[in-house]
Structures are given as structure tokens and as C-alpha cells.
Coordinates of C-alpha atoms in Angstrom, one line a residue:
X262 CA 36.0 38.5 41.1
X263 CA 36.2 39.0 37.3
X264 CA 33.3 39.9 35.1
X265 CA 31.3 37.2 33.2
X266 CA 29.4 37.6 30.0
X267 CA 25.7 37.2 30.2
X268 CA 25.8 34.6 27.4
X269 CA 28.1 32.5 29.5
X270 CA 25.8 32.7 32.4
X271 CA 22.9 31.7 30.1
X272 CA 24.8 28.6 29.1
X273 CA 25.7 27.9 32.7
X274 CA 22.0 27.8 33.6
X275 CA 21.3 25.4 30.7
X276 CA 24.1 23.1 32.0
X277 CA 22.7 23.2 35.6
X278 CA 19.3 22.0 34.2
X279 CA 21.0 19.1 32.4
X280 CA 20.6 20.4 28.9
X281 CA 22.9 18.3 26.6
X282 CA 21.9 19.5 23.2
X283 CA 20.7 22.7 21.5
X284 CA 19.3 22.6 18.0
X285 CA 19.4 25.5 15.6
X286 CA 21.2 27.7 13.1
X287 CA 23.6 30.6 14.0
X288 CA 23.0 34.1 12.6
X289 CA 23.7 37.7 13.4
X290 CA 21.0 38.3 16.0
X291 CA 21.8 35.1 18.0
X292 CA 25.5 34.8 17.5
X293 CA 26.6 36.0 20.9
X294 CA 24.6 33.1 22.4
X295 CA 26.1 30.7 19.9
X296 CA 29.5 32.0 20.7
X297 CA 29.0 31.1 24.4
X298 CA 27.9 27.6 23.3
X299 CA 31.1 27.3 21.4
X300 CA 33.1 28.2 24.6
X301 CA 31.2 25.4 26.5
X302 CA 30.9 22.9 23.7
X303 CA 32.3 20.2 26.0
X304 CA 29.2 20.5 28.1
X305 CA 26.4 21.4 25.6
X306 CA 26.4 20.2 22.0
X307 CA 25.1 22.6 19.4
X308 CA 23.4 20.6 16.6
X309 CA 23.4 22.8 13.4
X310 CA 20.4 22.0 11.3
X311 CA 19.5 23.2 7.8
X312 CA 16.0 24.6 8.7
X313 CA 14.8 26.0 11.9
X314 CA 11.5 24.0 11.8
X315 CA 13.7 20.9 12.1
X316 CA 15.4 22.5 15.1
X317 CA 12.1 23.0 16.9
X318 CA 10.7 19.6 15.9
X319 CA 14.0 17.9 17.1
X320 CA 13.8 19.8 20.4
X321 CA 10.2 18.7 20.9
X322 CA 11.1 15.1 20.0
X323 CA 14.0 15.0 22.5
X324 CA 11.6 16.2 25.2
X325 CA 9.2 13.4 24.3
X326 CA 11.9 10.7 24.4
X327 CA 13.9 11.9 27.5
X328 CA 11.3 13.7 29.6
X329 CA 13.9 16.5 29.8
X330 CA 13.6 20.0 28.4
X331 CA 14.4 20.3 24.7
X332 CA 16.2 23.5 23.5
X333 CA 16.3 25.2 20.2
X334 CA 17.5 28.6 19.0
X335 CA 17.3 30.9 15.9
X336 CA 17.8 34.4 14.8
X337 CA 14.9 36.8 15.1
X338 CA 12.5 37.4 12.2
X339 CA 12.5 34.7 9.6
X340 CA 14.4 32.1 11.7
X341 CA 12.0 32.6 14.6
X342 CA 9.0 32.3 12.4
X343 CA 10.3 28.9 11.1
X344 CA 10.4 27.6 14.7
X345 CA 6.7 28.0 15.2
X346 CA 5.6 24.6 13.7
X347 CA 7.8 22.6 15.9
X348 CA 7.0 24.7 19.0
X349 CA 3.3 24.1 18.4
X350 CA 4.0 20.4 18.2
X351 CA 5.6 20.7 21.7
X352 CA 2.7 22.8 23.0
X353 CA 0.0 20.4 21.8
X354 CA 1.9 17.3 23.0
X355 CA 2.6 18.9 26.3
X356 CA 6.4 18.6 26.5
X357 CA 8.8 21.2 27.9
X358 CA 10.8 23.1 25.3
X359 CA 12.9 26.3 25.5
X360 CA 13.2 28.5 22.4
X361 CA 15.9 31.2 22.4
X362 CA 15.2 33.8 19.8
X363 CA 17.6 36.4 18.6
X364 CA 16.6 40.0 18.1
X365 CA 18.0 43.3 16.8
X366 CA 20.2 45.2 19.2
X367 CA 18.5 47.2 22.0
X368 CA 19.2 50.6 20.4
X369 CA 17.6 49.4 17.1
X370 CA 14.4 48.0 18.7
X371 CA 11.1 49.5 17.5
X372 CA 12.6 51.3 14.6
X373 CA 11.6 48.8 11.9
X374 CA 15.1 47.6 11.6
X375 CA 16.1 44.8 9.2
X376 CA 14.5 41.4 10.3
X377 CA 12.8 43.0 13.3
X378 CA 9.7 41.1 14.1
X379 CA 7.5 41.5 17.2
X380 CA 8.3 38.0 18.5
X381 CA 6.7 38.6 21.9
X382 CA 3.4 39.0 20.1
X383 CA 4.0 36.4 17.5
X384 CA 4.7 33.6 20.1
X385 CA 2.1 34.6 22.6
X386 CA -0.3 31.7 21.8
X387 CA 2.3 29.0 21.6
X388 CA 4.2 29.9 24.9
X389 CA 3.5 29.3 28.5
X390 CA 6.3 31.7 29.3
X391 CA 7.1 34.5 26.9
X392 CA 9.6 37.3 27.7
X393 CA 11.7 39.9 26.0
X394 CA 15.0 40.2 27.9
X395 CA 15.8 43.9 28.5
X396 CA 18.9 43.8 30.6
X397 CA 21.9 41.5 31.2
X398 CA 21.3 41.9 35.0
X399 CA 18.3 39.5 34.9
X400 CA 19.2 37.4 31.9
X401 CA 20.3 34.2 33.8
X402 CA 17.3 34.6 36.2
X403 CA 14.8 34.8 33.3
X404 CA 16.4 31.7 31.7
X405 CA 16.0 29.9 35.0
X406 CA 12.4 31.0 35.3
X407 CA 11.6 30.0 31.7
X408 CA 12.9 26.5 32.2
X409 CA 11.0 26.1 35.5
X410 CA 7.8 27.3 33.8
X411 CA 8.3 24.9 30.8
X412 CA 8.6 22.0 33.2
X413 CA 5.7 23.0 35.5
X414 CA 3.3 23.8 32.7
X415 CA 4.5 21.1 30.2
X416 CA 4.9 23.5 27.5
X417 CA 7.0 26.0 25.5
X418 CA 9.0 28.8 27.0
X419 CA 10.2 31.6 24.6
X420 CA 12.9 34.2 25.3
X421 CA 13.6 37.0 22.9
X422 CA 17.1 38.3 23.5
X423 CA 18.5 41.4 21.7
X424 CA 21.9 40.4 20.6
X425 CA 23.9 43.1 22.4
X426 CA 22.6 42.0 25.9
X427 CA 24.3 38.6 26.2
X428 CA 27.6 40.3 25.2
X429 CA 27.4 42.5 28.3
X430 CA 29.1 41.5 31.5
X431 CA 28.0 40.9 35.1
X432 CA 30.2 40.9 38.2
X433 CA 28.7 38.0 40.0
X434 CA 27.9 34.4 39.1
X435 CA 24.3 33.0 39.2
X436 CA 23.0 30.0 41.1
X437 CA 20.1 28.4 39.3
X438 CA 17.1 26.7 40.9
X439 CA 17.7 23.4 39.0
X440 CA 18.9 21.3 42.0
X441 CA 16.1 22.5 44.3
X442 CA 13.3 22.2 41.7
X443 CA 10.7 19.5 42.2
X444 CA 7.1 19.1 40.9
X445 CA 4.5 18.1 43.5
X446 CA 1.3 16.2 42.6
X447 CA -2.0 16.4 44.4
X448 CA -2.5 14.2 47.4
X449 CA -4.5 11.1 46.9
X450 CA -8.2 11.4 47.9
X451 CA -8.9 8.1 49.6
X452 CA -12.7 8.7 49.2
X453 CA -12.3 9.0 45.4
X454 CA -10.2 5.8 45.3
X455 CA -12.9 4.0 47.3
X456 CA -15.6 5.2 45.0
X457 CA -13.5 4.1 42.0
X458 CA -12.8 0.7 43.5
X459 CA -16.6 0.2 44.0
X460 CA -17.3 0.9 40.3
X461 CA -14.5 -1.5 39.2
X462 CA -15.8 -4.3 41.4
X463 CA -19.4 -3.9 40.1
X464 CA -18.4 -3.6 36.4
X465 CA -19.0 -6.6 34.1
X466 CA -17.4 -5.0 31.0
X467 CA -14.6 -2.6 32.1
X468 CA -12.1 -1.2 29.6
X469 CA -8.9 0.8 30.4
X470 CA -7.9 3.6 28.0
X471 CA -4.4 4.7 28.8
X472 CA -2.6 7.8 27.5
X473 CA 0.7 9.6 27.8
X474 CA -0.2 10.7 31.3
X475 CA 0.4 7.0 32.2
X476 CA 3.9 7.0 30.8
X477 CA 5.5 6.3 34.1
X478 CA 2.7 4.0 35.3
X479 CA 3.1 1.2 32.8
X480 CA 4.2 -1.5 35.2
X481 CA 1.5 -0.5 37.7
X482 CA -1.3 -0.5 35.1
X483 CA 0.0 -3.9 33.7
X484 CA -0.3 -5.4 37.2
X485 CA -3.8 -3.8 37.6
X486 CA -5.2 -5.1 34.3
X487 CA -3.7 -8.6 34.8
X488 CA -5.0 -9.0 38.4
X489 CA -8.5 -7.6 37.6
X490 CA -9.0 -9.3 34.2
X491 CA -9.4 -6.0 32.3
X492 CA -8.6 -5.4 28.6
X493 CA -6.8 -2.2 27.8
X494 CA -6.5 0.1 24.8
X495 CA -3.7 2.6 24.3
X496 CA -3.9 6.0 22.6
X497 CA -1.5 6.1 19.7
X498 CA 1.2 8.3 21.4
X499 CA 1.0 5.9 24.4
X500 CA 1.9 2.9 22.2
X501 CA 4.4 0.8 24.0
X502 CA 3.8 2.0 27.6
X503 CA 2.6 -1.6 28.0
X504 CA 3.9 -4.0 25.4
X505 CA 1.6 -4.1 22.4
X506 CA 1.8 -7.9 22.4
X507 CA 0.4 -8.1 26.0
X508 CA -2.5 -10.6 26.0
X509 CA -4.9 -7.9 27.5
X510 CA -4.1 -5.4 24.7
X511 CA -6.7 -4.5 22.1
X512 CA -4.3 -2.2 20.3
X513 CA -5.2 1.4 19.6
X514 CA -8.6 2.9 19.0
X515 CA -9.9 5.4 16.4
X516 CA -9.3 5.7 12.7
X517 CA -5.8 4.1 13.1
X518 CA -6.9 1.5 15.6
X519 CA -8.3 -2.0 15.7
X520 CA -11.8 -3.2 15.2
X521 CA -11.7 -5.2 18.6
X522 CA -10.9 -1.9 20.4
X523 CA -13.8 -0.2 18.8
X524 CA -16.2 -3.0 19.6
X525 CA -14.9 -3.2 23.2
X526 CA -15.7 0.5 23.6
X527 CA -19.2 -0.1 22.2
X528 CA -19.9 -2.8 24.7
X529 CA -18.1 -1.4 27.8
X530 CA -20.1 -0.6 31.0
X531 CA -17.1 1.0 32.7
X532 CA -14.4 3.2 31.0
X533 CA -11.2 3.9 33.0
X534 CA -9.4 6.8 31.4
X535 CA -5.9 6.8 32.8
X536 CA -3.8 9.8 31.9
X537 CA -5.6 10.6 28.6
X538 CA -7.6 13.5 27.2
X539 CA -8.5 11.4 24.2
X540 CA -10.5 13.7 21.8
X541 CA -12.3 11.4 19.4
X542 CA -15.7 11.0 21.1
X543 CA -17.2 8.8 18.4
X544 CA -14.7 6.1 19.4
X545 CA -15.6 6.2 23.1
X546 CA -18.7 4.5 24.6
X547 CA -22.0 6.1 23.6
X548 CA -23.1 8.8 25.9
X549 CA -24.7 7.4 29.0
X550 CA -23.7 3.8 28.1
X551 CA -20.8 3.4 30.6
X552 CA -19.7 4.6 34.0
X553 CA -16.4 6.5 33.8
X554 CA -13.4 6.8 36.1
X555 CA -10.9 9.4 34.9
X556 CA -7.4 10.1 36.4
X557 CA -5.5 13.2 35.2
X558 CA -3.0 15.7 36.6
X559 CA -4.9 18.5 35.0
X560 CA -8.3 19.2 36.6
X561 CA -9.5 20.9 33.4
X562 CA -9.3 17.6 31.5
X563 CA -11.6 15.7 33.9
X564 CA -14.9 15.1 32.2
X565 CA -13.9 17.0 29.1
X566 CA -14.5 14.1 26.7
X567 CA -16.9 11.8 28.5
X568 CA -19.1 12.2 31.5
X569 CA -17.3 11.0 34.6
X570 CA -18.6 9.4 37.7
X571 CA -15.3 9.5 39.6
X572 CA -12.9 12.3 38.6
X573 CA -9.5 12.0 40.3
X574 CA -6.9 14.7 39.9
X575 CA -3.5 13.2 40.5
X576 CA -0.5 11.3 39.2
X577 CA -1.7 8.2 37.4
X578 CA 1.1 6.0 38.8
X579 CA 0.3 6.9 42.3
X580 CA -3.4 6.4 41.8
X581 CA -3.0 3.0 40.1
X582 CA -0.6 1.9 42.9
X583 CA -3.4 2.7 45.3
X584 CA -5.8 0.6 43.3
X585 CA -3.3 -2.2 43.4
X586 CA -3.0 -2.0 47.2
X587 CA -6.6 -3.0 47.4
X588 CA -5.6 -6.5 46.1
X589 CA -7.7 -8.2 43.4
X590 CA -10.8 -6.1 43.0
X591 CA -12.7 -8.2 40.5
X592 CA -12.2 -11.7 39.1
X593 CA -14.8 -12.1 36.3
X594 CA -12.9 -12.7 33.0
X595 CA -15.8 -13.2 30.7
X596 CA -15.5 -9.8 28.9
X597 CA -11.7 -10.1 28.7
X598 CA -12.0 -13.6 27.2
X599 CA -14.5 -12.3 24.6
X600 CA -12.2 -9.4 23.8
X601 CA -9.2 -11.7 23.5
X602 CA -11.0 -14.0 21.1
X603 CA -12.0 -11.0 19.0
X604 CA -8.4 -9.8 19.0
X605 CA -7.2 -13.2 18.0
X606 CA -9.4 -13.1 14.9
X607 CA -8.1 -9.6 14.2
X608 CA -4.5 -10.7 14.5
X609 CA -5.1 -13.7 12.3
X610 CA -6.4 -11.3 9.6
X611 CA -3.5 -9.0 10.2
X612 CA -1.1 -11.9 9.8
X613 CA -2.4 -12.5 6.3
X614 CA -1.6 -8.8 5.6
X615 CA 1.9 -9.1 7.1
X616 CA 2.7 -11.9 4.6
X617 CA 1.7 -10.1 1.4
X618 CA 4.3 -10.5 -1.2
X619 CA 3.8 -8.1 -4.1
X620 CA 5.6 -5.7 -6.3
X621 CA 5.5 -2.8 -5.6
X622 CA 6.1 -3.7 -2.0
X623 CA 3.0 -4.1 0.2
X624 CA 3.4 -1.5 3.0
X625 CA 1.8 -4.0 5.5
X626 CA 4.6 -6.5 4.8
X627 CA 7.2 -3.7 5.0
X628 CA 6.0 -2.6 8.4
X629 CA 5.8 -6.2 9.5
X630 CA 9.5 -6.8 8.7
X631 CA 10.5 -3.6 10.5
X632 CA 8.6 -5.0 13.5
X633 CA 10.1 -8.5 13.3
X634 CA 13.7 -7.3 13.1
X635 CA 13.5 -4.3 15.5
X636 CA 16.2 -4.3 18.2
X637 CA 14.8 -4.5 21.7
X638 CA 16.0 -0.9 22.4
X639 CA 15.0 0.6 19.0
X640 CA 13.6 4.2 19.0
X641 CA 10.8 4.8 16.5
X642 CA 10.1 8.2 15.1
X643 CA 6.9 8.0 13.0
X644 CA 5.8 10.7 10.5
X645 CA 2.2 11.7 9.7
X646 CA 0.2 10.1 7.0
X647 CA -0.1 6.5 5.9
X648 CA 3.2 5.9 7.7
X649 CA 1.2 6.5 10.9
X650 CA -1.4 4.0 9.9
X651 CA 1.0 1.2 9.1
X652 CA 3.0 1.9 12.2
X653 CA -0.1 1.9 14.4
X654 CA -1.4 -1.3 12.9
X655 CA 1.8 -3.5 12.4
X656 CA 4.4 -2.4 14.9
X657 CA 4.4 -4.1 18.3
X658 CA 6.2 -1.6 20.5
X659 CA 7.6 -2.9 23.7
X660 CA 8.4 -1.2 27.0
X661 CA 12.1 -1.2 26.3
X662 CA 11.7 0.6 23.0
X663 CA 10.6 4.2 22.5
X664 CA 7.9 5.6 20.1
X665 CA 7.0 9.1 19.2
X666 CA 4.7 10.9 16.8
X667 CA 3.3 14.3 16.3
X668 CA 0.1 13.3 18.2
X669 CA -2.1 16.4 18.5
X670 CA -0.7 18.8 15.9
X671 CA -0.2 15.9 13.4
X672 CA 2.4 17.8 11.4
X673 CA 3.9 16.3 8.4
X674 CA 7.7 16.3 8.4
X675 CA 8.2 15.3 12.1
X676 CA 9.8 11.9 11.4
X677 CA 13.3 12.8 10.4
X678 CA 13.8 15.6 13.0
X679 CA 12.5 13.1 15.6
X680 CA 15.0 10.5 14.5
X681 CA 17.9 13.0 14.6
X682 CA 16.9 13.9 18.2
X683 CA 16.6 10.3 19.2
X684 CA 20.0 9.4 17.7
X685 CA 21.7 12.4 19.3
X686 CA 20.1 11.8 22.7
X687 CA 20.8 8.0 22.7
X688 CA 24.0 7.5 20.6
X689 CA 24.3 3.8 21.7
X690 CA 20.8 2.9 20.4
X691 CA 19.4 2.9 16.9
X692 CA 16.7 5.3 15.7
X693 CA 14.3 4.4 12.8
X694 CA 11.9 6.7 11.1
X695 CA 9.1 5.9 8.7
X696 CA 7.9 8.7 6.5
X697 CA 5.7 9.2 3.5
X698 CA 7.2 10.7 0.4
X699 CA 5.1 13.8 0.9
X700 CA 6.1 14.3 4.5
X701 CA 9.8 13.5 4.0
X702 CA 10.2 15.9 1.2
X703 CA 9.2 18.8 3.6
X704 CA 12.3 18.3 5.7
X705 CA 14.6 16.2 3.5
X706 CA 17.3 18.8 3.5
X707 CA 18.2 17.8 7.0
X708 CA 19.2 14.2 6.0
X709 CA 22.5 15.9 5.5
X710 CA 22.5 16.9 9.2
X711 CA 22.4 13.2 10.1
X712 CA 25.3 12.7 7.7
X713 CA 27.3 15.6 9.2
X714 CA 27.0 14.2 12.7
X715 CA 27.5 10.6 11.6
X716 CA 24.1 9.5 13.0
X717 CA 23.4 5.9 12.0
X718 CA 19.6 6.4 11.9
X719 CA 17.5 4.4 9.4
X720 CA 15.1 6.5 7.3
X721 CA 12.4 4.7 5.4
X722 CA 10.5 6.6 2.8
X723 CA 7.2 5.1 1.7
X724 CA 7.2 6.1 -1.9
X725 CA 3.8 5.9 -3.6
X726 CA 4.1 9.2 -5.5
X727 CA 1.0 10.6 -3.8
X728 CA -0.4 12.1 -0.6
X729 CA -2.0 8.8 0.1
X730 CA -3.6 9.5 3.4
X731 CA -5.2 12.6 1.9
X732 CA -6.4 10.5 -1.0
X733 CA -8.5 8.4 1.3
X734 CA -9.6 11.3 3.4
X735 CA -11.0 12.9 0.3
X736 CA -12.8 9.7 -0.7
X737 CA -14.2 9.0 2.8
X738 CA -15.6 12.6 2.7
X739 CA -17.3 11.8 -0.6
X740 CA -14.9 14.1 -2.6
X741 CA -13.2 13.4 -5.9
X742 CA -9.4 13.2 -5.5
X743 CA -7.6 16.4 -6.5
X744 CA -3.9 17.4 -6.4
X745 CA -2.8 14.4 -4.4
X746 CA -0.3 13.0 -6.9
X747 CA 3.4 13.7 -6.4
X748 CA 6.2 13.6 -9.0
X749 CA 8.5 10.6 -8.4
X750 CA 11.8 11.3 -6.9
X751 CA 14.8 9.1 -6.5
X752 CA 15.3 9.5 -2.7
X753 CA 18.1 6.9 -2.7
X754 CA 20.2 9.0 -5.1
X755 CA 19.5 12.0 -2.9
X756 CA 20.7 10.2 0.2
X757 CA 23.9 9.2 -1.7
X758 CA 24.4 12.8 -2.8
X759 CA 24.2 13.9 0.9
X760 CA 27.0 11.4 1.8
X761 CA 24.7 8.8 3.3
X762 CA 23.6 5.4 2.1
X763 CA 20.7 5.2 -0.3
X764 CA 19.0 2.0 -1.2
X765 CA 15.9 1.4 -3.5
X766 CA 13.5 -1.4 -2.7
X767 CA 10.6 -2.5 -4.9
X768 CA 9.8 -5.9 -3.5
X769 CA 9.7 -7.8 -0.2
X770 CA 13.0 -9.4 -0.8
X771 CA 14.7 -6.2 -1.8
X772 CA 13.3 -4.4 1.3
X773 CA 14.4 -7.1 3.7
X774 CA 17.9 -7.1 2.2
X775 CA 18.0 -3.3 2.5
X776 CA 16.9 -3.2 6.1
X777 CA 19.3 -5.9 7.1
X778 CA 22.1 -4.0 5.5
X779 CA 21.0 -0.7 7.1
X780 CA 21.4 -2.2 10.6
X781 CA 25.0 -3.1 9.8
X782 CA 25.9 0.5 8.9
X783 CA 27.2 2.4 12.0
X784 CA 28.8 5.6 10.8
X785 CA 26.2 7.3 8.7
X786 CA 22.4 7.4 8.0
X787 CA 20.7 5.0 5.6
X788 CA 17.7 5.9 3.5
X789 CA 15.5 3.1 2.0
X790 CA 13.4 4.4 -0.9
X791 CA 10.6 1.9 -0.6
X792 CA 8.3 1.8 -3.6
X793 CA 5.0 0.6 -2.2
X794 CA 1.6 -0.6 -3.5
X795 CA -1.2 1.8 -3.1
X796 CA -3.0 -0.2 -0.4
X797 CA -5.7 1.6 1.6
X798 CA -5.1 2.2 5.3
X799 CA -8.7 1.6 6.1
X800 CA -9.9 2.4 9.7
X801 CA -10.2 -0.5 12.0
X802 CA -13.9 0.1 12.0
X803 CA -15.6 2.0 9.1
X804 CA -18.3 4.2 10.7
X805 CA -21.5 5.2 8.9
X806 CA -20.4 8.7 7.9
X807 CA -17.3 7.2 6.2
X808 CA -19.3 4.6 4.4
X809 CA -21.7 7.3 3.1
X810 CA -18.6 9.3 2.0
X811 CA -17.2 6.3 0.0
X812 CA -20.5 5.8 -1.7
X813 CA -20.8 9.4 -2.6
X814 CA -17.2 9.4 -4.0
X815 CA -17.9 6.3 -6.0
X816 CA -21.1 7.8 -7.5
X817 CA -19.4 11.1 -8.4
X818 CA -16.4 9.3 -9.9
X819 CA -18.7 7.1 -12.1
X820 CA -20.6 10.2 -13.3
X821 CA -17.5 12.1 -14.1
X822 CA -15.3 9.4 -15.6
X823 CA -17.8 6.7 -16.7
X824 CA -15.9 3.9 -14.9
X825 CA -15.8 2.3 -11.5
X826 CA -13.1 3.9 -9.3
X827 CA -10.3 1.8 -7.8
X828 CA -11.3 1.1 -4.2
X829 CA -9.9 -1.2 -1.4
X830 CA -10.9 -4.8 -1.8
X831 CA -14.6 -5.4 -1.1
X832 CA -13.7 -8.1 1.5
X833 CA -11.7 -5.5 3.4
X834 CA -14.4 -2.9 3.3
X835 CA -17.1 -5.4 4.4
X836 CA -14.9 -6.8 7.2
X837 CA -14.3 -3.3 8.6
X838 CA -17.8 -2.0 8.2
X839 CA -19.8 -4.8 9.7

């Protein structure tokens, strides 16, 4: 039997685990691994990006969309450091990612060589598996272990590989554990199910809050809420697990959520937390107000945010199936009917926002047209900022679509990398990303990556020449606005310069025409530079601390500038405060 390079065995392991794409940049300390990817480019596609942060964010996004491990690589030192932001996004959103880091050669280690960084120490916090490979003999085995650990712990595995090691050869092949690997979930405790069913039967005002742990349980939860007359609220990353247009849906909850969702929480006597570790306690029922049933795979999450009466460690889909086997548990629809009436009032108000026709373009109308024209299999990648607000409020995501954000890290610049990953992973579907001008400019260089690979993604830049979400954060905290203005930039010309299609839109009519045109372009990305009005993304419900902050901001602004500041319309403030 001939000898095999360690780098080829490394790629063999990736192939065994079903890895289709690797995102990164080649360079001296990772080039032996890149060379092996070249030799097997018919099995694994190497997506060359322009910045390693984009590589890691794309790998994380691919994991979110596909439920398969995302893979990125970089040289050691500066390239590895650039990966950290995207890897923290993967860590905090609990998705499996493998990062392959180059390193100086073994004989140069610990000598302070050019670009030598202690990556094992640097990545210790972000990784669930963190190893420095010291010998070719165990290279494929460690790669195999790393992937298993990333899947098992829903997190980031990091391997630091001195560049001379993958070049060395082994005499034998390696059989990975991919085909034998399976994750087991805890057995269902029938006593806990019985206790939960009793609380559901007795509840007069139950509310379901579902999160990403319910991703594979959408059909079962839909059956459960329909049969038992229960309204449901989705956390933002769980948007679309059940169609946003479902009659039992109250939208999202929190700063980006709806007022009916907030009010349902404030009136609930039973909270069912299904696959969520939702962190914003002020938007949950008041302490002691409601009984609580929580289902989560991780025992450490049970009771972490709200006192639980029944805590069930297990797979949400299995548990809800068990609820459904009980038949109809409750029939009283009074609370659901009240919530639906409240939601209808909210939707009527939102409809008036969707129909705004202004110049510059109303972002509400922009998001509404995206929603109205979205293909049934569209993949959304939403960036952080006001783009998140408009997407949460005006996009009705269905089960056949996909939706991803940077949920827990909330990192600006995640939108374009996510769309690249979506379009690479699902070439027959369309990906659309909504970004603020501040967020997009952090990663805009990789628009040319989409051009290079002829990805027909649609990139919408909300151009208001400011960090608008931060503007309102400062105001709600009672602070005067400072350093939130951005210099204008012609993003459409930039897209053209990259070899893509750039379109500028300043009105409803222009935006609609631009988006319609974008869907017809199939061989390159399209960027719509949408100049929007500075409309405030007010919370669905303004809480007292925010109201006090706005008052303080107004007073300080008046004292400093001797004029009343521009604020959202009074009718909007009043509607969302009372």
C-alpha cells in the first residue's frame, strides 16, 4: 500500500462527514491543506473570500441553514485572529463549525517566528474542542474527533496545524466515525409529561414561546397550538419555524417584537418555553405571575430565565409529539380570540405602514415589498441594526423559506456572508440579504466574492447615512446623539465596479422596479442602494425605562440646541407606550 499525505486524509475525513464547502483564504501556513483541497476540488469546494471574518461568518451561516457542520480555514496569526468574530457567532448561536488554522512549522514553534501566535490559548474561550496537532500519525483522528465534538456540543472546534505536518505521509488509510455517529436524546419522562398536561388543561391564558430548539418540531407545535387554542410567539431566530402568517401567531417579542406579543406575556397564566433560552426577562411574564413549562435539550437552561414548574430535558419534537398523543387537552379559546383581535388591530396599523409612499423610500414599505414578492423558497440573511427591525416587523417568513441572523452575538456585517453561504449551499434557490449601510460597509469587499462565483444573491443596502439603530439606542438611554452619522457612499457604483449589478432606488416605484429586475438576474449578484427615510424602528411596546430615556434626551437636546429634537411621530410613540 502506498503512502498518503496527511492533508489528503484530512480532506477525506471532511468528505466522509458530508462537508461540501470550505471558506477561507490560502496562505503560507495553511497551504498544504489548501493544496489537498485542490486535489479533491470535485468533492469539496473551496470558497476563496477576501477577509477571514467573512469565511467564519459564512461557515456559521451555512451551519444555521443546513444543520450540517460549517468549515473555514486561515493562516495562523493575523488570519486566525480575523476568524474570531464569526466563530463567536457560531458559538453563541450554538451551531457546529470547524476552523482549521495554519501555524508555523514544528521546528519553528515557540521561537517567536514571523506570524506565530498562541492560537490554542487565543481560541480557548470560543471552542468546545481546541487542539494543536503535533504529529501526522493522529491528524485524521483528531479531525474526526473535532467534528464529532462540534456536533455533540453544538459549537466550534478549532485545530491548529503546523504547516509541515499535513505534508508528511502515512502508510494506512483512515476510517472516520461519520457513518456510525448519532446523537441520542434523553428518554421522555412520562411523569413530567403528565404534570405538564395537567398545567395546560388548567390554564386559562397559556402562551407558547418557541425558539431554535424547536426548529425540527414546527409541524408538531403547529398541531399542538391549533388543537389546544393557544397563541404562540417566536423568538427572532426562530422566525418561520411556523409560518408568521399563522392565525395563532403573535409575531416576535421584545424590542423588535409586536405589542400583542408583549401584552399576551403580561396577561399569561401559563408560559410554555419550547426550545428557547430567551434572555430578555422584562418581556416575559412578571415573576410569579405564570406557571411555566420548559422543554430544552440542555439541562442548564431549564429555569435559567423564568421559574419553572415543569422542567423537561429532552428533544422538543419528541416532547410535543407526546403532548399531541394526549389528544385535545384544552378547548377554551377565549384568550386566543382576545389575542387574535389584538393582533388584527396591530396588523391593520402595520398595513398602513406597509403602504407608505415617500421619498426617500419608507423602509417599512421597502420591507413590505420584499415580503410580498419573496419566492416561496427564498433564503433570508438579515444583518444587525434597523435592518433587523424592519425584517422582524414586516417579513412574513414561511416554513418553506429560511431565515438567519446573528442572534446572540448580534454582530454587524453578518448579512452578506450569510447570503454567500446560502447561495453556495442552495444554488437552485435565491438568497436575499438586508443590510444597513454601516453594517454592509464592514464586509462589502466580499461582494466581489459573490461576483467571482456568479452567485445571484440580492443585496439590499438600507442607506440612511447613519448608524440608525444606535441613534435610537442613544436616545432611549437619554443620551445625545454622537458620532452616528456616516458619509454617503454610492454602493450601486461599487457593485458595478465589482462586476455585479448596482441599482439606486430613492422611491417606492424605483425600489419595486429594482427588486423586480434583480430577480431576473441569474448570473451575478445584484445590489440595491436604497435611500430610505429616517423612520424610527420603535419597539412594539415602549417600556417605562425607554420612555424616561426619550424624555431625558429631549430635555438635554432642548437645553443644548434650543430647539425641539426630531422624534418619531407622537401618535406612534403614544400607541406603543400605552
